[in-house]
mmCIF file of C-alpha atoms in Angstrom:
data_model
loop_
_atom_site.group_PDB
_atom_site.id
_atom_site.type_symbol
_atom_site.label_atom_id
_atom_site.label_comp_id
_atom_site.label_asym_id
_atom_site.label_seq_id
_atom_site.Cartn_x
_atom_site.Cartn_y
_atom_site.Cartn_z
ATOM 1 C CA MET A 14 0.283 6.129 -25.001
ATOM 2 C CA PRO A 15 -1.926 5.583 -28.063
ATOM 3 C CA ALA A 16 -5.607 6.164 -27.439
ATOM 4 C CA SER A 17 -6.375 2.482 -28.022
ATOM 5 C CA ASP A 18 -4.018 1.512 -25.176
ATOM 6 C CA SER A 19 -5.203 4.263 -22.863
ATOM 7 C CA ASP A 20 -8.900 3.565 -23.321
ATOM 8 C CA LEU A 21 -8.870 -0.245 -23.416
ATOM 9 C CA TYR A 22 -9.568 -0.736 -19.727
ATOM 10 C CA LEU A 23 -12.199 1.998 -19.682
ATOM 11 C CA LYS A 24 -13.977 0.252 -22.552
ATOM 12 C CA ILE A 25 -14.237 -3.052 -20.718
ATOM 13 C CA ARG A 26 -14.809 -1.529 -17.272
ATOM 14 C CA PRO A 27 -18.625 -1.345 -17.650
ATOM 15 C CA LEU A 28 -18.681 -5.091 -18.288
ATOM 16 C CA LEU A 29 -16.436 -5.782 -15.305
ATOM 17 C CA PHE A 30 -18.547 -3.540 -13.082
ATOM 18 C CA ARG A 31 -21.636 -5.605 -13.871
ATOM 19 C CA LEU A 32 -20.001 -8.442 -11.966
ATOM 20 C CA ASP A 33 -19.686 -8.785 -8.223
ATOM 21 C CA PRO A 34 -16.526 -6.827 -7.283
ATOM 22 C CA GLU A 35 -14.686 -9.823 -5.867
ATOM 23 C CA GLN A 36 -15.660 -11.967 -8.854
ATOM 24 C CA SER A 37 -14.422 -9.224 -11.186
ATOM 25 C CA HIS A 38 -11.186 -9.007 -9.218
ATOM 26 C CA ARG A 39 -10.546 -12.736 -9.585
ATOM 27 C CA LEU A 40 -11.478 -12.683 -13.272
ATOM 28 C CA VAL A 41 -9.095 -9.861 -14.190
ATOM 29 C CA LEU A 42 -6.183 -11.319 -12.237
ATOM 30 C CA GLY A 43 -6.891 -14.782 -13.609
ATOM 31 C CA LEU A 44 -6.945 -13.526 -17.193
ATOM 32 C CA LEU A 45 -3.813 -11.460 -16.633
ATOM 33 C CA GLY A 46 -1.990 -14.352 -15.026
ATOM 34 C CA GLY A 47 -3.201 -16.886 -17.588
ATOM 35 C CA THR A 48 -2.335 -14.884 -20.672
ATOM 36 C CA CYS A 49 1.044 -13.922 -19.250
ATOM 37 C CA ARG A 50 1.950 -17.599 -19.031
ATOM 38 C CA ILE A 51 1.847 -17.681 -22.824
ATOM 39 C CA PRO A 52 5.415 -17.194 -24.084
ATOM 40 C CA GLY A 53 6.050 -13.597 -25.083
ATOM 41 C CA VAL A 54 2.877 -12.115 -23.601
ATOM 42 C CA THR A 55 4.526 -10.708 -20.470
ATOM 43 C CA ALA A 56 7.080 -8.981 -22.699
ATOM 44 C CA LEU A 57 4.234 -7.442 -24.717
ATOM 45 C CA VAL A 58 2.514 -6.210 -21.562
ATOM 46 C CA ARG A 59 5.797 -4.794 -20.316
ATOM 47 C CA ALA A 60 6.365 -3.024 -23.640
ATOM 48 C CA ARG A 61 2.878 -1.504 -23.549
ATOM 49 C CA TYR A 62 3.039 -0.372 -19.923
ATOM 50 C CA ALA A 63 6.269 -0.684 -17.915
ATOM 51 C CA ARG A 64 8.606 0.519 -20.646
ATOM 52 C CA ARG A 65 6.497 3.639 -21.131
ATOM 53 C CA VAL A 66 6.808 4.599 -17.467
ATOM 54 C CA PRO A 67 9.660 7.119 -17.179
ATOM 55 C CA ALA A 68 12.564 6.365 -14.878
ATOM 56 C CA LEU A 69 12.196 8.428 -11.720
ATOM 57 C CA PRO A 70 14.337 6.668 -9.116
ATOM 58 C CA VAL A 71 14.009 7.189 -5.382
ATOM 59 C CA ASP A 72 16.603 5.969 -2.868
ATOM 60 C CA VAL A 73 15.019 5.132 0.467
ATOM 61 C CA LEU A 74 15.270 2.317 3.037
ATOM 62 C CA GLY A 75 18.623 1.377 1.536
ATOM 63 C CA LEU A 76 16.797 0.432 -1.670
ATOM 64 C CA ARG A 77 16.562 2.016 -5.101
ATOM 65 C CA PHE A 78 12.981 2.199 -6.297
ATOM 66 C CA PRO A 79 12.830 2.766 -10.083
ATOM 67 C CA ASN A 80 9.845 5.057 -9.571
ATOM 68 C CA PRO A 81 7.905 6.204 -6.501
ATOM 69 C CA VAL A 82 4.522 4.603 -7.335
ATOM 70 C CA GLY A 83 3.914 1.193 -5.799
ATOM 71 C CA LEU A 84 0.977 -1.172 -5.699
ATOM 72 C CA ALA A 85 -0.609 -1.259 -2.243
ATOM 73 C CA ALA A 86 -1.251 -4.520 -0.445
ATOM 74 C CA GLY A 87 -4.531 -6.302 -1.014
ATOM 75 C CA LEU A 88 -4.563 -6.878 -4.753
ATOM 76 C CA ASP A 89 -2.247 -9.902 -4.798
ATOM 77 C CA LYS A 90 -2.728 -11.456 -1.387
ATOM 78 C CA ASP A 91 -1.011 -14.773 -2.133
ATOM 79 C CA ALA A 92 1.884 -13.734 -4.426
ATOM 80 C CA ARG A 93 0.354 -15.397 -7.464
ATOM 81 C CA TYR A 94 0.601 -12.570 -9.990
ATOM 82 C CA ILE A 95 3.877 -10.770 -9.382
ATOM 83 C CA HIS A 96 5.214 -11.043 -12.934
ATOM 84 C CA PRO A 97 2.157 -9.696 -14.787
ATOM 85 C CA LEU A 98 1.634 -6.966 -12.178
ATOM 86 C CA ALA A 99 5.288 -5.905 -12.351
ATOM 87 C CA ALA A 100 4.898 -5.614 -16.132
ATOM 88 C CA LEU A 101 2.413 -2.767 -15.578
ATOM 89 C CA GLY A 102 5.226 -0.436 -14.503
ATOM 90 C CA PHE A 103 4.935 -0.147 -10.737
ATOM 91 C CA GLY A 104 8.043 0.902 -8.858
ATOM 92 C CA TRP A 105 7.413 -2.063 -6.567
ATOM 93 C CA LEU A 106 4.633 -4.363 -5.431
ATOM 94 C CA GLU A 107 3.405 -4.881 -1.887
ATOM 95 C CA LEU A 108 1.988 -8.385 -1.554
ATOM 96 C CA GLY A 109 -0.385 -9.785 1.061
ATOM 97 C CA THR A 110 -1.671 -9.431 3.689
ATOM 98 C CA VAL A 111 -0.515 -13.001 4.420
ATOM 99 C CA THR A 112 -1.359 -14.765 7.685
ATOM 100 C CA PRO A 113 0.551 -17.693 9.200
ATOM 101 C CA GLN A 114 -2.291 -20.190 8.760
ATOM 102 C CA PRO A 115 -4.787 -20.279 5.897
ATOM 103 C CA GLN A 116 -8.072 -18.567 6.652
ATOM 104 C CA PRO A 117 -11.122 -17.783 4.509
ATOM 105 C CA GLY A 118 -11.670 -14.236 5.692
ATOM 106 C CA SER A 119 -15.087 -12.694 6.188
ATOM 107 C CA ALA A 120 -18.357 -13.980 4.799
ATOM 108 C CA LYS A 121 -19.328 -12.806 1.310
ATOM 109 C CA PRO A 122 -20.283 -10.336 -0.019
ATOM 110 C CA ARG A 123 -17.348 -8.424 1.410
ATOM 111 C CA LEU A 124 -16.243 -6.002 -1.316
ATOM 112 C CA PHE A 125 -18.371 -3.092 -2.573
ATOM 113 C CA ARG A 126 -17.878 -0.399 -5.209
ATOM 114 C CA ILE A 127 -19.113 3.178 -4.926
ATOM 115 C CA PRO A 128 -18.443 4.394 -8.502
ATOM 116 C CA GLY A 129 -19.751 7.938 -8.026
ATOM 117 C CA HIS A 130 -17.069 8.499 -5.418
ATOM 118 C CA HIS A 131 -14.308 6.321 -6.910
ATOM 119 C CA ALA A 132 -14.335 4.355 -3.682
ATOM 120 C CA LEU A 133 -14.407 0.815 -2.351
ATOM 121 C CA ILE A 134 -15.544 -0.670 0.924
ATOM 122 C CA ASN A 135 -13.983 -3.971 1.875
ATOM 123 C CA ARG A 136 -14.324 -6.293 4.822
ATOM 124 C CA MET A 137 -12.180 -9.063 3.368
ATOM 125 C CA GLY A 138 -10.825 -10.057 6.772
ATOM 126 C CA PHE A 139 -7.313 -11.164 5.754
ATOM 127 C CA ASN A 140 -8.433 -13.979 3.453
ATOM 128 C CA SER A 141 -5.171 -15.817 2.909
ATOM 129 C CA ASP A 142 -3.811 -19.123 1.636
ATOM 130 C CA GLY A 143 -1.307 -18.956 4.496
ATOM 131 C CA LEU A 144 2.454 -18.669 4.699
ATOM 132 C CA GLN A 145 3.314 -22.054 3.248
ATOM 133 C CA ALA A 146 1.451 -21.442 -0.013
ATOM 134 C CA PHE A 147 2.581 -17.795 -0.164
ATOM 135 C CA VAL A 148 6.269 -18.666 0.154
ATOM 136 C CA ALA A 149 5.907 -21.541 -2.326
ATOM 137 C CA ASN A 150 4.623 -19.050 -4.896
ATOM 138 C CA LEU A 151 7.791 -16.972 -4.439
ATOM 139 C CA ALA A 152 10.440 -19.635 -3.979
ATOM 140 C CA GLY A 153 12.678 -20.504 -6.887
ATOM 141 C CA ARG A 154 11.386 -17.708 -9.106
ATOM 142 C CA ALA A 155 13.295 -14.644 -10.223
ATOM 143 C CA LYS A 156 11.738 -11.511 -8.794
ATOM 144 C CA PRO A 157 10.662 -9.040 -11.486
ATOM 145 C CA CYS A 158 10.811 -6.024 -9.167
ATOM 146 C CA LEU A 159 11.152 -5.034 -5.521
ATOM 147 C CA LEU A 160 8.594 -6.804 -3.343
ATOM 148 C CA GLY A 161 7.207 -5.563 -0.065
ATOM 149 C CA ILE A 162 5.427 -8.286 1.897
ATOM 150 C CA ASN A 163 2.563 -7.367 4.205
ATOM 151 C CA ILE A 164 2.016 -9.678 7.194
ATOM 152 C CA GLY A 165 -0.855 -10.013 9.666
ATOM 153 C CA LYS A 166 -2.162 -12.231 12.420
ATOM 154 C CA ASN A 167 -4.796 -14.926 12.122
ATOM 155 C CA ALA A 168 -8.260 -13.965 13.340
ATOM 156 C CA SER A 169 -8.240 -16.912 15.749
ATOM 157 C CA THR A 170 -5.007 -15.808 17.452
ATOM 158 C CA PRO A 171 -5.673 -13.940 20.722
ATOM 159 C CA LEU A 172 -4.191 -10.454 20.926
ATOM 160 C CA GLU A 173 -1.881 -11.527 23.756
ATOM 161 C CA HIS A 174 -0.244 -13.951 21.320
ATOM 162 C CA ALA A 175 -0.292 -11.688 18.253
ATOM 163 C CA GLN A 176 3.490 -11.270 18.359
ATOM 164 C CA ASP A 177 3.866 -15.015 17.748
ATOM 165 C CA ASP A 178 1.999 -14.734 14.443
ATOM 166 C CA TYR A 179 3.974 -11.686 13.325
ATOM 167 C CA ILE A 180 7.309 -13.258 14.217
ATOM 168 C CA ALA A 181 6.424 -16.522 12.443
ATOM 169 C CA ALA A 182 5.413 -14.573 9.349
ATOM 170 C CA LEU A 183 8.523 -12.394 9.473
ATOM 171 C CA ARG A 184 10.763 -15.466 9.621
ATOM 172 C CA ALA A 185 8.999 -17.102 6.683
ATOM 173 C CA VAL A 186 9.010 -14.141 4.282
ATOM 174 C CA TYR A 187 12.228 -12.412 5.341
ATOM 175 C CA ILE A 188 14.549 -13.573 2.569
ATOM 176 C CA HIS A 189 11.931 -12.949 -0.114
ATOM 177 C CA ALA A 190 11.157 -9.340 0.791
ATOM 178 C CA ALA A 191 12.661 -5.960 -0.007
ATOM 179 C CA TYR A 192 10.805 -4.812 3.115
ATOM 180 C CA VAL A 193 8.176 -6.337 5.417
ATOM 181 C CA ALA A 194 5.032 -4.384 6.313
ATOM 182 C CA ILE A 195 3.529 -4.998 9.745
ATOM 183 C CA ASN A 196 -0.235 -4.679 9.355
ATOM 184 C CA ILE A 197 -1.824 -3.845 12.702
ATOM 185 C CA SER A 198 -4.419 -1.481 11.243
ATOM 186 C CA SER A 199 -6.921 -3.423 9.164
ATOM 187 C CA PRO A 200 -10.413 -2.682 10.488
ATOM 188 C CA ASN A 201 -11.665 -6.119 9.458
ATOM 189 C CA THR A 202 -9.913 -8.402 11.965
ATOM 190 C CA PRO A 203 -11.665 -7.953 15.319
ATOM 191 C CA GLY A 204 -9.420 -6.288 17.871
ATOM 192 C CA LEU A 205 -6.451 -5.875 15.530
ATOM 193 C CA ARG A 206 -6.291 -2.106 15.822
ATOM 194 C CA GLU A 207 -5.842 -2.476 19.578
ATOM 195 C CA LEU A 208 -2.225 -3.355 18.728
ATOM 196 C CA GLN A 209 -1.768 0.353 17.935
ATOM 197 C CA GLU A 210 -2.505 1.224 21.548
ATOM 198 C CA ARG A 211 0.191 2.342 23.950
ATOM 199 C CA GLU A 212 0.352 -0.735 26.157
ATOM 200 C CA ARG A 213 0.757 -3.155 23.251
ATOM 201 C CA LEU A 214 2.584 -1.345 20.468
ATOM 202 C CA GLY A 215 5.961 -0.755 22.081
ATOM 203 C CA ARG A 216 6.368 -4.381 23.098
ATOM 204 C CA LEU A 217 5.328 -5.695 19.682
ATOM 205 C CA LEU A 218 7.742 -3.404 17.849
ATOM 206 C CA GLN A 219 10.624 -4.292 20.145
ATOM 207 C CA GLU A 220 10.035 -8.011 19.674
ATOM 208 C CA LEU A 221 9.909 -7.589 15.906
ATOM 209 C CA LYS A 222 13.122 -5.550 15.896
ATOM 210 C CA THR A 223 14.839 -8.215 17.999
ATOM 211 C CA GLU A 224 13.763 -10.889 15.541
ATOM 212 C CA GLN A 225 14.814 -8.714 12.592
ATOM 213 C CA ALA A 226 18.300 -8.382 14.090
ATOM 214 C CA ALA A 227 18.565 -12.167 14.514
ATOM 215 C CA LEU A 228 17.430 -12.765 10.938
ATOM 216 C CA ALA A 229 19.825 -10.147 9.601
ATOM 217 C CA ARG A 230 22.716 -11.939 11.313
ATOM 218 C CA ALA A 231 21.574 -15.354 10.127
ATOM 219 C CA HIS A 232 21.090 -14.349 6.493
ATOM 220 C CA GLN A 233 23.639 -11.541 6.257
ATOM 221 C CA LEU A 234 20.788 -9.450 4.911
ATOM 222 C CA TYR A 235 18.994 -6.464 6.434
ATOM 223 C CA VAL A 236 15.322 -6.289 5.449
ATOM 224 C CA PRO A 237 13.564 -3.124 6.661
ATOM 225 C CA LEU A 238 10.333 -3.205 8.655
ATOM 226 C CA ALA A 239 7.459 -0.815 7.903
ATOM 227 C CA LEU A 240 4.518 -0.242 10.247
ATOM 228 C CA LYS A 241 1.130 0.216 8.528
ATOM 229 C CA VAL A 242 -1.181 2.452 10.537
ATOM 230 C CA ALA A 243 -4.840 3.456 10.452
ATOM 231 C CA PRO A 244 -6.115 6.908 9.469
ATOM 232 C CA ASP A 245 -8.719 6.885 12.252
ATOM 233 C CA LEU A 246 -6.394 8.193 14.952
ATOM 234 C CA SER A 247 -6.146 11.450 16.846
ATOM 235 C CA ASP A 248 -3.081 13.661 16.617
ATOM 236 C CA GLU A 249 -2.190 12.461 20.121
ATOM 237 C CA GLN A 250 -2.334 8.832 18.974
ATOM 238 C CA PHE A 251 -0.204 9.594 15.927
ATOM 239 C CA ALA A 252 2.307 11.310 18.212
ATOM 240 C CA PHE A 253 2.533 8.203 20.358
ATOM 241 C CA ILE A 254 2.969 5.953 17.309
ATOM 242 C CA ALA A 255 5.685 8.267 15.994
ATOM 243 C CA ASP A 256 7.473 8.093 19.358
ATOM 244 C CA ALA A 257 7.175 4.292 19.429
ATOM 245 C CA VAL A 258 8.553 4.024 15.887
ATOM 246 C CA LEU A 259 11.504 6.245 16.730
ATOM 247 C CA ALA A 260 12.199 4.465 20.017
ATOM 248 C CA SER A 261 12.082 0.983 18.500
ATOM 249 C CA GLY A 262 14.002 1.731 15.320
ATOM 250 C CA ILE A 263 11.221 0.624 12.956
ATOM 251 C CA ASP A 264 12.422 1.564 9.480
ATOM 252 C CA ALA A 265 9.325 3.131 7.885
ATOM 253 C CA VAL A 266 5.639 3.929 8.334
ATOM 254 C CA ILE A 267 2.903 3.242 5.798
ATOM 255 C CA ALA A 268 0.122 5.804 6.131
ATOM 256 C CA THR A 269 -2.563 4.700 5.834
ATOM 257 C CA ASN A 270 -4.876 1.727 5.839
ATOM 258 C CA THR A 271 -8.600 2.027 5.077
ATOM 259 C CA THR A 272 -10.963 4.081 7.233
ATOM 260 C CA LEU A 273 -14.077 3.260 9.235
ATOM 261 C CA ALA A 274 -15.309 6.807 8.642
ATOM 262 C CA ARG A 275 -17.622 7.615 5.726
ATOM 263 C CA PRO A 276 -16.684 11.170 4.682
ATOM 264 C CA GLY A 277 -19.053 12.453 2.002
ATOM 265 C CA LEU A 278 -21.011 9.196 1.828
ATOM 266 C CA GLU A 279 -23.840 10.120 4.159
ATOM 267 C CA ASN A 280 -26.422 9.716 1.388
ATOM 268 C CA GLU A 281 -24.939 6.557 -0.135
ATOM 269 C CA LEU A 282 -26.763 3.345 0.745
ATOM 270 C CA ILE A 283 -23.617 1.253 0.149
ATOM 271 C CA GLY A 284 -21.794 3.586 2.509
ATOM 272 C CA ARG A 285 -23.661 1.857 5.340
ATOM 273 C CA GLU A 286 -21.842 -1.402 4.662
ATOM 274 C CA SER A 287 -19.320 -2.283 7.349
ATOM 275 C CA GLY A 288 -15.646 -2.448 6.488
ATOM 276 C CA GLY A 289 -12.755 -0.226 5.486
ATOM 277 C CA LEU A 290 -13.279 2.590 2.998
ATOM 278 C CA SER A 291 -10.615 3.323 0.379
ATOM 279 C CA GLY A 292 -10.364 5.633 -2.601
ATOM 280 C CA ARG A 293 -11.209 9.286 -3.130
ATOM 281 C CA PRO A 294 -13.128 9.887 0.152
ATOM 282 C CA LEU A 295 -10.070 8.718 2.130
ATOM 283 C CA LYS A 296 -7.782 11.296 0.526
ATOM 284 C CA SER A 297 -7.992 14.074 3.126
ATOM 285 C CA LEU A 298 -7.695 11.723 6.103
ATOM 286 C CA ALA A 299 -4.686 9.935 4.635
ATOM 287 C CA LEU A 300 -3.013 13.214 3.659
ATOM 288 C CA ASN A 301 -3.452 14.627 7.150
ATOM 289 C CA SER A 302 -2.029 11.420 8.624
ATOM 290 C CA VAL A 303 1.157 11.865 6.599
ATOM 291 C CA ARG A 304 1.448 15.496 7.657
ATOM 292 C CA VAL A 305 1.036 14.709 11.342
ATOM 293 C CA LEU A 306 3.470 11.791 11.285
ATOM 294 C CA PHE A 307 6.053 13.803 9.356
ATOM 295 C CA ARG A 308 5.758 16.650 11.814
ATOM 296 C CA HIS A 309 6.336 14.326 14.768
ATOM 297 C CA MET A 310 9.115 12.264 13.170
ATOM 298 C CA GLY A 311 10.867 15.202 11.530
ATOM 299 C CA GLY A 312 11.855 13.276 8.429
ATOM 300 C CA ARG A 313 13.880 10.760 10.459
ATOM 301 C CA VAL A 314 11.732 7.813 9.332
ATOM 302 C CA PRO A 315 10.530 7.343 5.734
ATOM 303 C CA ILE A 316 6.791 7.436 5.097
ATOM 304 C CA ILE A 317 4.940 5.582 2.350
ATOM 305 C CA GLY A 318 1.759 7.510 1.574
ATOM 306 C CA VAL A 319 -1.345 5.621 0.467
ATOM 307 C CA GLY A 320 -5.043 6.407 0.364
ATOM 308 C CA GLY A 321 -7.035 8.301 -2.256
ATOM 309 C CA ILE A 322 -4.141 8.994 -4.627
ATOM 310 C CA GLU A 323 -5.614 9.274 -8.134
ATOM 311 C CA ASN A 324 -3.236 11.433 -10.161
ATOM 312 C CA ALA A 325 0.155 13.149 -10.189
ATOM 313 C CA ASN A 326 -1.150 16.151 -8.242
ATOM 314 C CA ASP A 327 -2.340 13.888 -5.440
ATOM 315 C CA ALA A 328 0.990 12.069 -5.419
ATOM 316 C CA TRP A 329 2.949 15.331 -5.373
ATOM 317 C CA GLU A 330 0.828 16.691 -2.521
ATOM 318 C CA ARG A 331 1.439 13.519 -0.513
ATOM 319 C CA LEU A 332 5.202 13.723 -1.128
ATOM 320 C CA VAL A 333 5.386 17.383 -0.144
ATOM 321 C CA ALA A 334 3.369 16.591 2.994
ATOM 322 C CA GLY A 335 6.087 14.166 4.093
ATOM 323 C CA ALA A 336 5.880 10.928 2.126
ATOM 324 C CA ASP A 337 8.919 9.484 0.376
ATOM 325 C CA LEU A 338 6.957 7.023 -1.772
ATOM 326 C CA VAL A 339 3.293 6.524 -2.634
ATOM 327 C CA GLN A 340 1.027 3.564 -3.320
ATOM 328 C CA ILE A 341 -2.211 3.128 -5.225
ATOM 329 C CA TYR A 342 -4.931 0.494 -5.313
ATOM 330 C CA THR A 343 -8.499 1.786 -5.664
ATOM 331 C CA ALA A 344 -7.577 4.280 -8.384
ATOM 332 C CA MET A 345 -6.305 1.451 -10.546
ATOM 333 C CA ILE A 346 -9.618 -0.387 -10.157
ATOM 334 C CA PHE A 347 -11.418 2.651 -11.578
ATOM 335 C CA GLU A 348 -8.826 3.915 -14.089
ATOM 336 C CA GLY A 349 -6.832 0.846 -15.108
ATOM 337 C CA PRO A 350 -3.066 0.305 -15.402
ATOM 338 C CA LYS A 351 -2.483 3.459 -17.445
ATOM 339 C CA ILE A 352 -2.630 5.378 -14.163
ATOM 340 C CA VAL A 353 0.886 4.270 -13.192
ATOM 341 C CA LYS A 354 2.451 5.990 -16.194
ATOM 342 C CA GLN A 355 0.236 9.044 -15.780
ATOM 343 C CA ILE A 356 1.302 9.595 -12.188
ATOM 344 C CA VAL A 357 5.005 8.961 -12.746
ATOM 345 C CA GLN A 358 5.021 11.095 -15.911
ATOM 346 C CA GLY A 359 3.336 13.944 -14.067
ATOM 347 C CA LEU A 360 5.868 13.770 -11.257
ATOM 348 C CA ALA A 361 8.741 13.662 -13.753
ATOM 349 C CA GLU A 362 7.401 16.819 -15.376
ATOM 350 C CA ARG A 363 7.331 18.557 -12.001
ATOM 351 C CA VAL A 364 10.955 17.595 -11.415
ATOM 352 C CA ALA A 365 11.913 18.968 -14.828
ATOM 353 C CA ARG A 366 10.144 22.267 -14.125
ATOM 354 C CA SER A 367 11.818 22.546 -10.720
ATOM 355 C CA GLY A 368 15.314 22.457 -12.200
ATOM 356 C CA GLU A 369 16.342 19.857 -9.623
ATOM 357 C CA GLN A 370 18.139 16.646 -10.547
ATOM 358 C CA SER A 371 15.902 14.174 -8.735
ATOM 359 C CA LEU A 372 12.406 13.769 -7.367
ATOM 360 C CA SER A 373 13.702 13.791 -3.797
ATOM 361 C CA ALA A 374 15.528 17.071 -4.382
ATOM 362 C CA ALA A 375 12.470 18.640 -6.009
ATOM 363 C CA VAL A 376 10.246 17.554 -3.125
ATOM 364 C CA ALA A 377 12.745 18.853 -0.551
ATOM 365 C CA ALA A 378 12.868 22.220 -2.310
ATOM 366 C CA GLU A 379 9.079 22.447 -2.333
ATOM 367 C CA ARG A 380 8.895 21.529 1.353
ATOM 368 C CA ARG A 381 11.322 24.363 2.126
ATOM 369 C CA ARG A 382 9.248 26.786 0.054
ATOM 370 C CA VAL A 383 6.037 25.749 1.802
ATOM 371 C CA ALA A 384 7.660 26.053 5.232
ATOM 372 C CA THR A 385 8.978 29.540 4.406
ATOM 373 C CA THR A 386 5.553 30.633 3.191
ATOM 374 C CA GLU A 387 3.869 29.326 6.336
ATOM 375 C CA LEU A 388 6.387 31.161 8.522
ATOM 376 C CA LYS A 389 5.695 34.413 6.688
ATOM 377 C CA ASP A 390 1.950 33.896 7.014
ATOM 378 C CA THR A 391 2.215 33.430 10.779
ATOM 379 C CA ALA A 392 4.684 36.286 11.324
#
């Protein structure tokens, strides 16, 4: 990528970072969406970014992802910007979180940058235009890439009726999604994470799988379900979630959401803000979550790794730990869209050096090597 392309975002980032983070977010997406409505502009963006991302396909969930780097949920909550975002070269986009009814989310300010740590804290609270507006933004438009759709419950819905919100959302988005992510792990909807607990999780997953089966029959289309989990769980809790996923037949796990912990931010004033932490400080927690889940599920259920991934080395480490795909969000806020190509290119170079024919084969070979080394070290 020419230096002018690579450095463009970094040149304007200081100006963007003078604005309130949420205001900056809206401004960038608005400009991207507005300019891409001009005939030919989306093609130019695609030529500058997407076409420079090497092909590195991954077959998982019955889908072929053109590369393993997706956009995590939260950036495009209402499916307004799928075409310009797809033009940046992501292997897929995860949209949402969308809730059945519109809701404003938490009071502002609710999004905070910590530049010295390449981190964000958010307490957005599932701000959403609701299912009707979300689906209207998707209906009748050609999809530029694979779309995951992340669904949640309304804050006003009692936990004992949470399944009603998830089922309503699943029905509404089903035919528009490559997969549907079940978000029960945001720290910003009071009580939501209680759905990860033993007495609630099994029932919720079974009801969702029953509804998925009915929708698959009705539409002659099987859309996988992925469970998005929190990083703030013990190994015992992860073991239970893994067992519940295997027992219910949930198709994938997304590990992880943001964290309530503040690793390394003890001396940061902004670190005292409430909400979920994402970015570099989340890296170790999210990586360990993938390792623990992979160990318990034994590779029987695909894992999408997200949290603190900033470069190809991070992505490779997450894949070797057990992930099949990875997602980014915070790193793009700090580094700009060039990061997609950088990560995919770095992974492609690792595949080439391995002598394997695909990323999946290269990752499998490295997992075997790591396992053999660990066995020797413990012998």
